[in-house]
């Protein structure tokens, strides 16, 4: 039955052996070891990029990474998306007693043992996330964030028999059809483009016999794409950001400032009332949001000061300031992220985990500031029309 997960292809005199795996499966890891030892390939391709390779080969170093430095280095989005992707795998790993990505780790070890050249065949994960985010529109972003939220807090379990069935192409195609219906624009950057990238890297790998260790979802696409030529540089481009969200983000605060300025010219006392009302609403509700999250007093004070600034400047969210203040005084590390899927199952764990506390401070501060901006903004508009 395991042989059903192996696909053999010929390309320009090269023998390509694709192993379709489930990312949490003892049988998959054992099969990778057996195939590489039997075939003795010239190269072993694995479905990892350089960043994920480092994370699986230097696990203890990654656990000790300071999240404050991660945010400073602009890798927070990568860390958050990795958490969402791995949360379900981690629960399955605990259930079946195997480390997530064990088949990739086994591929690395077996390549070293047999003297094969190791090829990191997947596209940079940050490029993939950027292309996903730029390709799905506002509603797609809302759907994706909702799915990410529920994936982190899900308690779903699966039988080992069902896990092995995930590697069957017929079942896989059915799953992909459902996936495409839910997120039609997500499939292209997440699956199709990576199929093209992986296919090109595999056929360009050194030697005449190549073994590729892949998630089963990519095998049908690679079979299709391996005979086509793909521009890896083009597939690695990060899409340009739309200017409209920035334009809208600046237009609203500028309109409020213009209303206050006009009111000041007609009635300075009313203009002062507008200013005080808007500042107090954004500052107080931002601080209340941080307090509801049980943020540190410094984080609450930062939310109070940063609320009006964040409401006025669309590129400076108040929650970032209060979240960074919270992270500074109660600094979490990546080890806290790795226990998150377990910690959120209890109220105590949810509040004790340093990561969830920072996230709560960020989210609730931003929600409070946004509410204050709406209420304060409506008051500004009311006074503006009263004093025309």
PDB file of C-alpha atoms in Angstrom, residues 21 96 131 146 171 173 191 202 243 249 254 310 312 327:
ATOM      1  CA  UNK A  21       3.695  12.098   2.413  1.00  0.00           C
ATOM      2  CA  UNK A  96       0.467  10.021  17.296  1.00  0.00           C
ATOM      3  CA  UNK A 131       1.508  36.505  -2.746  1.00  0.00           C
ATOM      4  CA  UNK A 146     -11.222  33.597  10.488  1.00  0.00           C
ATOM      5  CA  UNK A 171      -9.222  11.629  -1.553  1.00  0.00           C
ATOM      6  CA  UNK A 173      -8.370  15.690  -5.133  1.00  0.00           C
ATOM      7  CA  UNK A 191      -0.594  25.240  -4.239  1.00  0.00           C
ATOM      8  CA  UNK A 202      13.344  18.954  -8.684  1.00  0.00           C
ATOM      9  CA  UNK A 243      -2.278  52.247  -2.866  1.00  0.00           C
ATOM     10  CA  UNK A 249      -6.444  55.480   5.642  1.00  0.00           C
ATOM     11  CA  UNK A 254      -7.276  64.372   7.239  1.00  0.00           C
ATOM     12  CA  UNK A 310      -2.679  55.721  16.015  1.00  0.00           C
ATOM     13  CA  UNK A 312      -4.505  60.078  13.321  1.00  0.00           C
ATOM     14  CA  UNK A 327       6.326  42.491  25.199  1.00  0.00           C
TER      15      UNK A 327
END
